C-alpha cells in the first residue's frame, strides 16, 4: 500500500510524462476497440445475410411444380445448400399482398398469375453461392435469378481485410505505447537513481525496488484501457440510432453491457501486460534487475 502511494506521489511530481504514457495507451486501445467492434458488427451482418435466401431462381410459367421440386432435390443432393424453399404462385401472391397491404393500387394491379413460382436457396458457405447460381443459369426452366453473391462475398472480404489491417495497425500502436512506457519508466528510474542506490546499500531486495515501477506501468495500462472503453461506449451510445437506421432490418443494437464489460476486462489485462513488460525492460536496462 505504501509503495502504491509512493508511486502516485512520483507520478504527481512529473505529470506530463504520465499523461503522455496514459494517452498513448488510451489511443492504442481505443483503436483496438473500434476494430473489434467493426469486426464484430461485420460478422453479425454477414451472419444475417447468410441466414437469408442468397439465391432466388424464378421459373417460367410452363414449368410444372413437380419439375421445380425435382430441381430442388437435385440441388439438395449437391450438399452446397443449407436450406431450399419452394414458393408457388399462390404463396408468392400472399407474400406480395402482405408486403403491400397498405397500398391498394399495387394490390389491384397484380394477380397470382403475374408472380412466378420460385426456389429460395441458402448456401452452406459464402463461396458456394456462386456455384449454386451458375447451376441455376444452366437450366432452361429458370427465367431469372436474384443472387447477391457479390454483396456477401465482398462483405466477407472486407471483414477479413479489416481484421488483418486492424491486427497490423494495433500491433504498431502497441509497439509505440511499449516504447513510451519504457522511456517514461526509464526516466523515473534515472531520477531516483540515488534513492535506489541507498536502498541497495541497506539490503532492499530487487523485487522491493522494482515493485513501484511495475505498479506504475500497470496503472498506465488500467487508465488507458478504461478511457478507451469509455470513449467507445459513449460514441456507440450517441451514434447507434443513425447506424441502426442505416443497417435497416439487420439488428445489431443495443449492444449488451456485458460485451463492454468483457471488452474492458480483456483490454485491462492486455494493457497491464504491456505496461508491466515495458517497466520490466526499463528496469533491466537501467538497473539490470532480473
PDB file of C-alpha atoms in Angstrom:
ATOM      1  CA  UNK A   1       0.000   0.000   0.000  1.00  0.00           C
ATOM      2  CA  UNK A   2       2.825   2.377   0.914  1.00  0.00           C
ATOM      3  CA  UNK A   3       4.588   1.668  -2.377  1.00  0.00           C
ATOM      4  CA  UNK A   4       1.369   2.379  -4.285  1.00  0.00           C
ATOM      5  CA  UNK A   5       1.110   5.766  -2.548  1.00  0.00           C
ATOM      6  CA  UNK A   6       4.769   6.456  -3.312  1.00  0.00           C
ATOM      7  CA  UNK A   7       4.138   5.605  -6.970  1.00  0.00           C
ATOM      8  CA  UNK A   8       1.223   8.073  -7.153  1.00  0.00           C
ATOM      9  CA  UNK A   9       3.401  10.710  -5.486  1.00  0.00           C
ATOM     10  CA  UNK A  10       6.127  10.179  -8.093  1.00  0.00           C
ATOM     11  CA  UNK A  11       3.570  10.464 -10.901  1.00  0.00           C
ATOM     12  CA  UNK A  12       2.269  13.769  -9.488  1.00  0.00           C
ATOM     13  CA  UNK A  13       5.794  15.168  -9.415  1.00  0.00           C
ATOM     14  CA  UNK A  14       6.142  14.818 -13.202  1.00  0.00           C
ATOM     15  CA  UNK A  15       2.575  14.538 -14.524  1.00  0.00           C
ATOM     16  CA  UNK A  16       3.342  15.275 -18.182  1.00  0.00           C
ATOM     17  CA  UNK A  17       5.252  12.037 -18.662  1.00  0.00           C
ATOM     18  CA  UNK A  18       2.408  10.133 -17.023  1.00  0.00           C
ATOM     19  CA  UNK A  19      -0.155  11.870 -19.245  1.00  0.00           C
ATOM     20  CA  UNK A  20       1.877  11.003 -22.360  1.00  0.00           C
ATOM     21  CA  UNK A  21       2.050   7.329 -21.360  1.00  0.00           C
ATOM     22  CA  UNK A  22      -1.656   7.150 -20.450  1.00  0.00           C
ATOM     23  CA  UNK A  23      -2.702   8.894 -23.687  1.00  0.00           C
ATOM     24  CA  UNK A  24      -0.583   6.525 -25.770  1.00  0.00           C
ATOM     25  CA  UNK A  25      -2.255   3.555 -24.095  1.00  0.00           C
ATOM     26  CA  UNK A  26      -5.698   5.170 -24.499  1.00  0.00           C
ATOM     27  CA  UNK A  27      -5.170   5.741 -28.226  1.00  0.00           C
ATOM     28  CA  UNK A  28      -3.902   2.198 -28.730  1.00  0.00           C
ATOM     29  CA  UNK A  29      -6.835   0.526 -27.022  1.00  0.00           C
ATOM     30  CA  UNK A  30      -9.381   2.989 -28.424  1.00  0.00           C
ATOM     31  CA  UNK A  31      -8.333   1.999 -31.947  1.00  0.00           C
ATOM     32  CA  UNK A  32      -8.267  -1.658 -30.895  1.00  0.00           C
ATOM     33  CA  UNK A  33     -11.831  -1.322 -29.546  1.00  0.00           C
ATOM     34  CA  UNK A  34     -13.040   0.239 -32.793  1.00  0.00           C
ATOM     35  CA  UNK A  35     -11.559  -2.569 -34.869  1.00  0.00           C
ATOM     36  CA  UNK A  36     -13.026  -5.206 -32.532  1.00  0.00           C
ATOM     37  CA  UNK A  37     -16.496  -3.653 -32.840  1.00  0.00           C
ATOM     38  CA  UNK A  38     -16.144  -3.291 -36.630  1.00  0.00           C
ATOM     39  CA  UNK A  39     -15.224  -6.971 -36.931  1.00  0.00           C
ATOM     40  CA  UNK A  40     -17.996  -7.967 -34.517  1.00  0.00           C
ATOM     41  CA  UNK A  41     -20.559  -5.887 -36.443  1.00  0.00           C
ATOM     42  CA  UNK A  42     -19.330  -7.199 -39.796  1.00  0.00           C
ATOM     43  CA  UNK A  43     -19.731 -10.777 -38.582  1.00  0.00           C
ATOM     44  CA  UNK A  44     -23.300 -10.056 -37.431  1.00  0.00           C
ATOM     45  CA  UNK A  45     -24.193  -8.525 -40.811  1.00  0.00           C
ATOM     46  CA  UNK A  46     -22.593 -11.475 -42.606  1.00  0.00           C
ATOM     47  CA  UNK A  47     -24.485 -13.924 -40.388  1.00  0.00           C
ATOM     48  CA  UNK A  48     -27.740 -12.094 -41.146  1.00  0.00           C
ATOM     49  CA  UNK A  49     -27.133 -12.293 -44.899  1.00  0.00           C
ATOM     50  CA  UNK A  50     -26.099 -15.947 -44.700  1.00  0.00           C
ATOM     51  CA  UNK A  51     -29.354 -16.811 -42.916  1.00  0.00           C
ATOM     52  CA  UNK A  52     -31.446 -15.196 -45.651  1.00  0.00           C
ATOM     53  CA  UNK A  53     -32.138 -16.748 -49.078  1.00  0.00           C
ATOM     54  CA  UNK A  54     -28.987 -15.992 -51.022  1.00  0.00           C
ATOM     55  CA  UNK A  55     -30.188 -17.166 -54.416  1.00  0.00           C
ATOM     56  CA  UNK A  56     -33.751 -16.922 -55.725  1.00  0.00           C
ATOM     57  CA  UNK A  57     -34.495 -18.699 -59.012  1.00  0.00           C
ATOM     58  CA  UNK A  58     -37.706 -17.694 -60.825  1.00  0.00           C
ATOM     59  CA  UNK A  59     -39.199 -20.317 -63.147  1.00  0.00           C
ATOM     60  CA  UNK A  60     -41.153 -19.898 -66.366  1.00  0.00           C
ATOM     61  CA  UNK A  61     -44.933 -20.304 -66.267  1.00  0.00           C
ATOM     62  CA  UNK A  62     -44.676 -23.511 -68.316  1.00  0.00           C
ATOM     63  CA  UNK A  63     -42.550 -25.241 -65.664  1.00  0.00           C
ATOM     64  CA  UNK A  64     -44.633 -27.662 -63.616  1.00  0.00           C
ATOM     65  CA  UNK A  65     -44.431 -27.823 -59.845  1.00  0.00           C
ATOM     66  CA  UNK A  66     -43.197 -31.417 -59.980  1.00  0.00           C
ATOM     67  CA  UNK A  67     -40.249 -30.342 -62.156  1.00  0.00           C
ATOM     68  CA  UNK A  68     -39.354 -27.474 -59.795  1.00  0.00           C
ATOM     69  CA  UNK A  69     -39.397 -29.847 -56.816  1.00  0.00           C
ATOM     70  CA  UNK A  70     -37.231 -32.256 -58.790  1.00  0.00           C
ATOM     71  CA  UNK A  71     -34.691 -29.476 -59.412  1.00  0.00           C
ATOM     72  CA  UNK A  72     -34.803 -28.644 -55.692  1.00  0.00           C
ATOM     73  CA  UNK A  73     -33.875 -32.259 -54.858  1.00  0.00           C
ATOM     74  CA  UNK A  74     -31.013 -32.179 -57.368  1.00  0.00           C
ATOM     75  CA  UNK A  75     -29.633 -29.019 -55.753  1.00  0.00           C
ATOM     76  CA  UNK A  76     -30.027 -30.512 -52.288  1.00  0.00           C
ATOM     77  CA  UNK A  77     -28.070 -33.584 -53.427  1.00  0.00           C
ATOM     78  CA  UNK A  78     -25.028 -31.404 -54.215  1.00  0.00           C
ATOM     79  CA  UNK A  79     -24.582 -30.680 -50.497  1.00  0.00           C
ATOM     80  CA  UNK A  80     -23.983 -26.985 -51.209  1.00  0.00           C
ATOM     81  CA  UNK A  81     -27.367 -25.782 -49.969  1.00  0.00           C
ATOM     82  CA  UNK A  82     -28.291 -25.265 -46.345  1.00  0.00           C
ATOM     83  CA  UNK A  83     -31.991 -24.697 -46.974  1.00  0.00           C
ATOM     84  CA  UNK A  84     -34.255 -24.806 -50.033  1.00  0.00           C
ATOM     85  CA  UNK A  85     -37.766 -23.400 -50.005  1.00  0.00           C
ATOM     86  CA  UNK A  86     -40.304 -23.757 -52.812  1.00  0.00           C
ATOM     87  CA  UNK A  87     -42.715 -20.824 -53.199  1.00  0.00           C
ATOM     88  CA  UNK A  88     -45.700 -21.364 -55.503  1.00  0.00           C
ATOM     89  CA  UNK A  89     -47.502 -18.634 -57.449  1.00  0.00           C
ATOM     90  CA  UNK A  90     -50.247 -18.520 -54.818  1.00  0.00           C
ATOM     91  CA  UNK A  91     -47.771 -18.277 -51.942  1.00  0.00           C
ATOM     92  CA  UNK A  92     -45.835 -15.564 -53.787  1.00  0.00           C
ATOM     93  CA  UNK A  93     -49.089 -13.648 -54.211  1.00  0.00           C
ATOM     94  CA  UNK A  94     -49.874 -13.932 -50.483  1.00  0.00           C
ATOM     95  CA  UNK A  95     -46.396 -12.634 -49.641  1.00  0.00           C
ATOM     96  CA  UNK A  96     -46.921  -9.760 -52.077  1.00  0.00           C
ATOM     97  CA  UNK A  97     -50.320  -8.916 -50.534  1.00  0.00           C
ATOM     98  CA  UNK A  98     -48.851  -8.899 -47.036  1.00  0.00           C
ATOM     99  CA  UNK A  99     -45.943  -6.695 -48.070  1.00  0.00           C
ATOM    100  CA  UNK A 100     -48.084  -4.113 -49.900  1.00  0.00           C
ATOM    101  CA  UNK A 101     -51.258  -4.350 -47.823  1.00  0.00           C
ATOM    102  CA  UNK A 102     -51.224  -0.578 -47.258  1.00  0.00           C
ATOM    103  CA  UNK A 103     -51.110   0.218 -50.989  1.00  0.00           C
ATOM    104  CA  UNK A 104     -54.457  -0.747 -52.639  1.00  0.00           C
ATOM    105  CA  UNK A 105     -53.316   0.436 -56.076  1.00  0.00           C
ATOM    106  CA  UNK A 106     -50.462  -2.078 -56.165  1.00  0.00           C
ATOM    107  CA  UNK A 107     -52.729  -4.838 -54.876  1.00  0.00           C
ATOM    108  CA  UNK A 108     -55.323  -4.255 -57.601  1.00  0.00           C
ATOM    109  CA  UNK A 109     -52.792  -4.295 -60.430  1.00  0.00           C
ATOM    110  CA  UNK A 110     -51.284  -7.701 -59.591  1.00  0.00           C
ATOM    111  CA  UNK A 111     -52.757 -11.212 -59.523  1.00  0.00           C
ATOM    112  CA  UNK A 112     -51.226 -14.602 -58.738  1.00  0.00           C
ATOM    113  CA  UNK A 113     -50.614 -15.218 -62.466  1.00  0.00           C
ATOM    114  CA  UNK A 114     -48.205 -12.269 -62.585  1.00  0.00           C
ATOM    115  CA  UNK A 115     -45.882 -13.746 -59.974  1.00  0.00           C
ATOM    116  CA  UNK A 116     -43.677 -16.701 -60.932  1.00  0.00           C
ATOM    117  CA  UNK A 117     -43.043 -19.746 -58.770  1.00  0.00           C
ATOM    118  CA  UNK A 118     -39.523 -19.772 -57.411  1.00  0.00           C
ATOM    119  CA  UNK A 119     -36.954 -21.504 -55.237  1.00  0.00           C
ATOM    120  CA  UNK A 120     -35.243 -19.698 -52.362  1.00  0.00           C
ATOM    121  CA  UNK A 121     -31.844 -21.228 -51.614  1.00  0.00           C
ATOM    122  CA  UNK A 122     -29.428 -20.577 -48.745  1.00  0.00           C
ATOM    123  CA  UNK A 123     -25.848 -21.780 -49.212  1.00  0.00           C
ATOM    124  CA  UNK A 124     -23.750 -23.687 -46.689  1.00  0.00           C
ATOM    125  CA  UNK A 125     -20.819 -21.295 -47.249  1.00  0.00           C
ATOM    126  CA  UNK A 126     -20.448 -17.881 -48.849  1.00  0.00           C
ATOM    127  CA  UNK A 127     -18.204 -19.345 -51.559  1.00  0.00           C
ATOM    128  CA  UNK A 128     -20.963 -21.804 -52.569  1.00  0.00           C
ATOM    129  CA  UNK A 129     -23.408 -19.073 -53.656  1.00  0.00           C
ATOM    130  CA  UNK A 130     -21.661 -18.537 -56.994  1.00  0.00           C
ATOM    131  CA  UNK A 131     -21.671 -22.284 -57.752  1.00  0.00           C
ATOM    132  CA  UNK A 132     -25.396 -22.508 -56.992  1.00  0.00           C
ATOM    133  CA  UNK A 133     -26.285 -19.513 -59.158  1.00  0.00           C
ATOM    134  CA  UNK A 134     -24.230 -20.887 -62.057  1.00  0.00           C
ATOM    135  CA  UNK A 135     -26.121 -24.153 -61.716  1.00  0.00           C
ATOM    136  CA  UNK A 136     -29.430 -22.299 -61.971  1.00  0.00           C
ATOM    137  CA  UNK A 137     -28.315 -20.321 -65.015  1.00  0.00           C
ATOM    138  CA  UNK A 138     -27.625 -23.543 -66.909  1.00  0.00           C
ATOM    139  CA  UNK A 139     -31.246 -24.681 -66.550  1.00  0.00           C
ATOM    140  CA  UNK A 140     -33.615 -23.635 -69.304  1.00  0.00           C
ATOM    141  CA  UNK A 141     -36.600 -23.647 -66.927  1.00  0.00           C
ATOM    142  CA  UNK A 142     -35.110 -20.733 -64.971  1.00  0.00           C
ATOM    143  CA  UNK A 143     -36.145 -17.326 -66.318  1.00  0.00           C
ATOM    144  CA  UNK A 144     -34.190 -15.122 -63.933  1.00  0.00           C
ATOM    145  CA  UNK A 145     -32.046 -15.262 -60.821  1.00  0.00           C
ATOM    146  CA  UNK A 146     -31.671 -12.837 -57.967  1.00  0.00           C
ATOM    147  CA  UNK A 147     -28.397 -13.602 -56.190  1.00  0.00           C
ATOM    148  CA  UNK A 148     -26.480 -11.053 -54.106  1.00  0.00           C
ATOM    149  CA  UNK A 149     -23.398 -13.271 -54.130  1.00  0.00           C
ATOM    150  CA  UNK A 150     -21.217 -10.253 -54.899  1.00  0.00           C
ATOM    151  CA  UNK A 151     -22.537  -8.394 -51.845  1.00  0.00           C
ATOM    152  CA  UNK A 152     -21.993 -11.315 -49.462  1.00  0.00           C
ATOM    153  CA  UNK A 153     -18.609 -12.179 -50.957  1.00  0.00           C
ATOM    154  CA  UNK A 154     -17.393  -8.579 -50.847  1.00  0.00           C
ATOM    155  CA  UNK A 155     -18.582  -8.193 -47.264  1.00  0.00           C
ATOM    156  CA  UNK A 156     -16.697 -11.355 -46.281  1.00  0.00           C
ATOM    157  CA  UNK A 157     -13.561  -9.979 -47.989  1.00  0.00           C
ATOM    158  CA  UNK A 158     -13.974  -6.595 -46.291  1.00  0.00           C
ATOM    159  CA  UNK A 159     -14.333  -8.289 -42.891  1.00  0.00           C
ATOM    160  CA  UNK A 160     -11.146 -10.285 -43.474  1.00  0.00           C
ATOM    161  CA  UNK A 161      -9.307  -7.143 -44.644  1.00  0.00           C
ATOM    162  CA  UNK A 162     -10.460  -5.136 -41.609  1.00  0.00           C
ATOM    163  CA  UNK A 163      -9.325  -7.970 -39.325  1.00  0.00           C
ATOM    164  CA  UNK A 164      -5.858  -8.075 -40.921  1.00  0.00           C
ATOM    165  CA  UNK A 165      -5.455  -4.284 -41.116  1.00  0.00           C
ATOM    166  CA  UNK A 166      -6.655  -3.922 -37.534  1.00  0.00           C
ATOM    167  CA  UNK A 167      -4.172  -6.501 -36.290  1.00  0.00           C
ATOM    168  CA  UNK A 168      -1.270  -4.759 -38.061  1.00  0.00           C
ATOM    169  CA  UNK A 169      -2.284  -1.228 -37.042  1.00  0.00           C
ATOM    170  CA  UNK A 170      -2.975  -2.113 -33.411  1.00  0.00           C
ATOM    171  CA  UNK A 171       0.321  -4.039 -33.227  1.00  0.00           C
ATOM    172  CA  UNK A 172       2.172  -0.899 -34.373  1.00  0.00           C
ATOM    173  CA  UNK A 173       0.345   1.225 -31.773  1.00  0.00           C
ATOM    174  CA  UNK A 174       1.093  -1.323 -29.032  1.00  0.00           C
ATOM    175  CA  UNK A 175       4.781  -1.204 -30.009  1.00  0.00           C
ATOM    176  CA  UNK A 176       4.742   2.616 -29.784  1.00  0.00           C
ATOM    177  CA  UNK A 177       2.991   2.510 -26.386  1.00  0.00           C
ATOM    178  CA  UNK A 178       5.502  -0.082 -25.260  1.00  0.00           C
ATOM    179  CA  UNK A 179       8.422   2.198 -26.169  1.00  0.00           C
ATOM    180  CA  UNK A 180       6.788   5.191 -24.453  1.00  0.00           C
ATOM    181  CA  UNK A 181       6.314   3.164 -21.249  1.00  0.00           C
ATOM    182  CA  UNK A 182       9.980   2.111 -21.390  1.00  0.00           C
ATOM    183  CA  UNK A 183      11.102   5.741 -21.814  1.00  0.00           C
ATOM    184  CA  UNK A 184       8.823   7.139 -19.078  1.00  0.00           C
ATOM    185  CA  UNK A 185       9.699   4.458 -16.522  1.00  0.00           C
ATOM    186  CA  UNK A 186      13.367   4.709 -17.522  1.00  0.00           C
ATOM    187  CA  UNK A 187      13.346   8.462 -16.853  1.00  0.00           C
ATOM    188  CA  UNK A 188      11.784   7.901 -13.445  1.00  0.00           C
ATOM    189  CA  UNK A 189      14.449   5.309 -12.622  1.00  0.00           C
ATOM    190  CA  UNK A 190      17.166   7.777 -13.649  1.00  0.00           C
ATOM    191  CA  UNK A 191      15.651  10.470 -11.390  1.00  0.00           C
ATOM    192  CA  UNK A 192      15.563   8.062  -8.445  1.00  0.00           C
ATOM    193  CA  UNK A 193      18.977   6.511  -9.042  1.00  0.00           C
ATOM    194  CA  UNK A 194      20.459   7.893  -5.798  1.00  0.00           C
ATOM    195  CA  UNK A 195      17.471   6.705  -3.782  1.00  0.00           C
ATOM    196  CA  UNK A 196      17.729   3.251  -5.385  1.00  0.00           C
ATOM    197  CA  UNK A 197      21.470   3.101  -4.588  1.00  0.00           C
ATOM    198  CA  UNK A 198      20.708   3.763  -0.899  1.00  0.00           C
ATOM    199  CA  UNK A 199      18.053   1.017  -0.947  1.00  0.00           C
ATOM    200  CA  UNK A 200      20.634  -1.407  -2.321  1.00  0.00           C
ATOM    201  CA  UNK A 201      23.095  -0.434   0.421  1.00  0.00           C
ATOM    202  CA  UNK A 202      20.574  -1.060   3.222  1.00  0.00           C
ATOM    203  CA  UNK A 203      19.727  -4.500   1.793  1.00  0.00           C
ATOM    204  CA  UNK A 204      16.458  -3.897  -0.075  1.00  0.00           C
ATOM    205  CA  UNK A 205      15.514  -6.770  -2.376  1.00  0.00           C
ATOM    206  CA  UNK A 206      15.333  -6.306  -6.132  1.00  0.00           C
ATOM    207  CA  UNK A 207      11.596  -7.028  -6.020  1.00  0.00           C
ATOM    208  CA  UNK A 208      11.073  -4.293  -3.406  1.00  0.00           C
ATOM    209  CA  UNK A 209      12.962  -1.808  -5.602  1.00  0.00           C
ATOM    210  CA  UNK A 210      11.192  -2.862  -8.810  1.00  0.00           C
ATOM    211  CA  UNK A 211       7.627  -3.101  -7.487  1.00  0.00           C
ATOM    212  CA  UNK A 212       6.742   0.642  -7.647  1.00  0.00           C
ATOM    213  CA  UNK A 213       7.758   0.746 -11.310  1.00  0.00           C
ATOM    214  CA  UNK A 214       5.648  -2.322 -12.091  1.00  0.00           C
ATOM    215  CA  UNK A 215       2.720  -0.637 -10.328  1.00  0.00           C
ATOM    216  CA  UNK A 216       3.302   2.486 -12.421  1.00  0.00           C
ATOM    217  CA  UNK A 217       3.348   0.529 -15.693  1.00  0.00           C
ATOM    218  CA  UNK A 218       0.190  -1.368 -14.721  1.00  0.00           C
ATOM    219  CA  UNK A 219      -1.505   1.891 -13.712  1.00  0.00           C
ATOM    220  CA  UNK A 220      -0.885   3.434 -17.135  1.00  0.00           C
ATOM    221  CA  UNK A 221      -2.439   0.337 -18.688  1.00  0.00           C
ATOM    222  CA  UNK A 222      -5.554   0.420 -16.493  1.00  0.00           C
ATOM    223  CA  UNK A 223      -6.110   4.142 -17.097  1.00  0.00           C
ATOM    224  CA  UNK A 224      -5.553   3.813 -20.853  1.00  0.00           C
ATOM    225  CA  UNK A 225      -7.877   0.818 -21.271  1.00  0.00           C
ATOM    226  CA  UNK A 226     -10.583   2.430 -19.116  1.00  0.00           C
ATOM    227  CA  UNK A 227     -10.522   5.712 -21.062  1.00  0.00           C
ATOM    228  CA  UNK A 228     -10.608   3.815 -24.385  1.00  0.00           C
ATOM    229  CA  UNK A 229     -13.592   1.666 -23.386  1.00  0.00           C
ATOM    230  CA  UNK A 230     -15.487   4.681 -22.033  1.00  0.00           C
ATOM    231  CA  UNK A 231     -14.919   6.669 -25.250  1.00  0.00           C
ATOM    232  CA  UNK A 232     -16.037   3.786 -27.476  1.00  0.00           C
ATOM    233  CA  UNK A 233     -19.118   3.166 -25.322  1.00  0.00           C
ATOM    234  CA  UNK A 234     -20.039   6.880 -25.447  1.00  0.00           C
ATOM    235  CA  UNK A 235     -19.571   7.057 -29.235  1.00  0.00           C
ATOM    236  CA  UNK A 236     -21.734   3.998 -29.847  1.00  0.00           C
ATOM    237  CA  UNK A 237     -24.382   5.271 -27.451  1.00  0.00           C
ATOM    238  CA  UNK A 238     -24.542   8.550 -29.387  1.00  0.00           C
ATOM    239  CA  UNK A 239     -24.353   7.169 -32.930  1.00  0.00           C
ATOM    240  CA  UNK A 240     -26.210   3.855 -32.526  1.00  0.00           C
ATOM    241  CA  UNK A 241     -29.599   5.252 -33.764  1.00  0.00           C
ATOM    242  CA  UNK A 242     -28.015   6.503 -37.018  1.00  0.00           C
ATOM    243  CA  UNK A 243     -26.051   3.275 -37.538  1.00  0.00           C
ATOM    244  CA  UNK A 244     -29.107   1.105 -36.870  1.00  0.00           C
ATOM    245  CA  UNK A 245     -31.184   3.241 -39.240  1.00  0.00           C
ATOM    246  CA  UNK A 246     -28.537   2.712 -41.941  1.00  0.00           C
ATOM    247  CA  UNK A 247     -28.466  -1.066 -41.373  1.00  0.00           C
ATOM    248  CA  UNK A 248     -32.263  -1.316 -41.553  1.00  0.00           C
ATOM    249  CA  UNK A 249     -33.542  -4.796 -40.633  1.00  0.00           C
ATOM    250  CA  UNK A 250     -30.101  -6.021 -39.553  1.00  0.00           C
ATOM    251  CA  UNK A 251     -30.408  -5.783 -35.771  1.00  0.00           C
ATOM    252  CA  UNK A 252     -27.101  -5.009 -34.054  1.00  0.00           C
ATOM    253  CA  UNK A 253     -28.097  -2.503 -31.382  1.00  0.00           C
ATOM    254  CA  UNK A 254     -28.485  -2.267 -28.472  1.00  0.00           C
ATOM    255  CA  UNK A 255     -25.203  -3.978 -27.634  1.00  0.00           C
ATOM    256  CA  UNK A 256     -25.289  -5.794 -24.306  1.00  0.00           C
ATOM    257  CA  UNK A 257     -23.447  -4.012 -21.444  1.00  0.00           C
ATOM    258  CA  UNK A 258     -21.788  -7.381 -20.778  1.00  0.00           C
ATOM    259  CA  UNK A 259     -19.988  -7.027 -24.121  1.00  0.00           C
ATOM    260  CA  UNK A 260     -18.396  -3.778 -22.944  1.00  0.00           C
ATOM    261  CA  UNK A 261     -17.579  -5.292 -19.551  1.00  0.00           C
ATOM    262  CA  UNK A 262     -15.766  -8.207 -21.220  1.00  0.00           C
ATOM    263  CA  UNK A 263     -14.108  -5.785 -23.649  1.00  0.00           C
ATOM    264  CA  UNK A 264     -12.892  -3.628 -20.764  1.00  0.00           C
ATOM    265  CA  UNK A 265     -11.595  -6.631 -18.792  1.00  0.00           C
ATOM    266  CA  UNK A 266      -9.762  -8.013 -21.841  1.00  0.00           C
ATOM    267  CA  UNK A 267      -8.222  -4.634 -22.616  1.00  0.00           C
ATOM    268  CA  UNK A 268      -7.233  -4.013 -18.999  1.00  0.00           C
ATOM    269  CA  UNK A 269      -5.479  -7.386 -18.940  1.00  0.00           C
ATOM    270  CA  UNK A 270      -3.685  -6.647 -22.235  1.00  0.00           C
ATOM    271  CA  UNK A 271      -2.815  -3.090 -21.164  1.00  0.00           C
ATOM    272  CA  UNK A 272      -1.437  -4.208 -17.789  1.00  0.00           C
ATOM    273  CA  UNK A 273       0.675  -6.791 -19.609  1.00  0.00           C
ATOM    274  CA  UNK A 274       2.079  -4.106 -21.936  1.00  0.00           C
ATOM    275  CA  UNK A 275       2.695  -1.710 -19.030  1.00  0.00           C
ATOM    276  CA  UNK A 276       4.382  -4.271 -16.782  1.00  0.00           C
ATOM    277  CA  UNK A 277       6.546  -5.658 -19.597  1.00  0.00           C
ATOM    278  CA  UNK A 278       7.583  -2.123 -20.559  1.00  0.00           C
ATOM    279  CA  UNK A 279       8.510  -1.397 -16.950  1.00  0.00           C
ATOM    280  CA  UNK A 280      10.416  -4.702 -16.724  1.00  0.00           C
ATOM    281  CA  UNK A 281      12.513  -3.862 -19.788  1.00  0.00           C
ATOM    282  CA  UNK A 282      13.209  -0.368 -18.435  1.00  0.00           C
ATOM    283  CA  UNK A 283      14.303  -1.882 -15.126  1.00  0.00           C
ATOM    284  CA  UNK A 284      16.534  -4.391 -16.876  1.00  0.00           C
ATOM    285  CA  UNK A 285      18.130  -1.667 -18.995  1.00  0.00           C
ATOM    286  CA  UNK A 286      18.742   0.823 -16.218  1.00  0.00           C
ATOM    287  CA  UNK A 287      19.131  -1.357 -13.149  1.00  0.00           C
ATOM    288  CA  UNK A 288      19.976  -4.764 -14.573  1.00  0.00           C
ATOM    289  CA  UNK A 289      17.185  -6.204 -12.404  1.00  0.00           C
ATOM    290  CA  UNK A 290      16.373  -9.797 -13.369  1.00  0.00           C
TER     291      UNK A 290
END
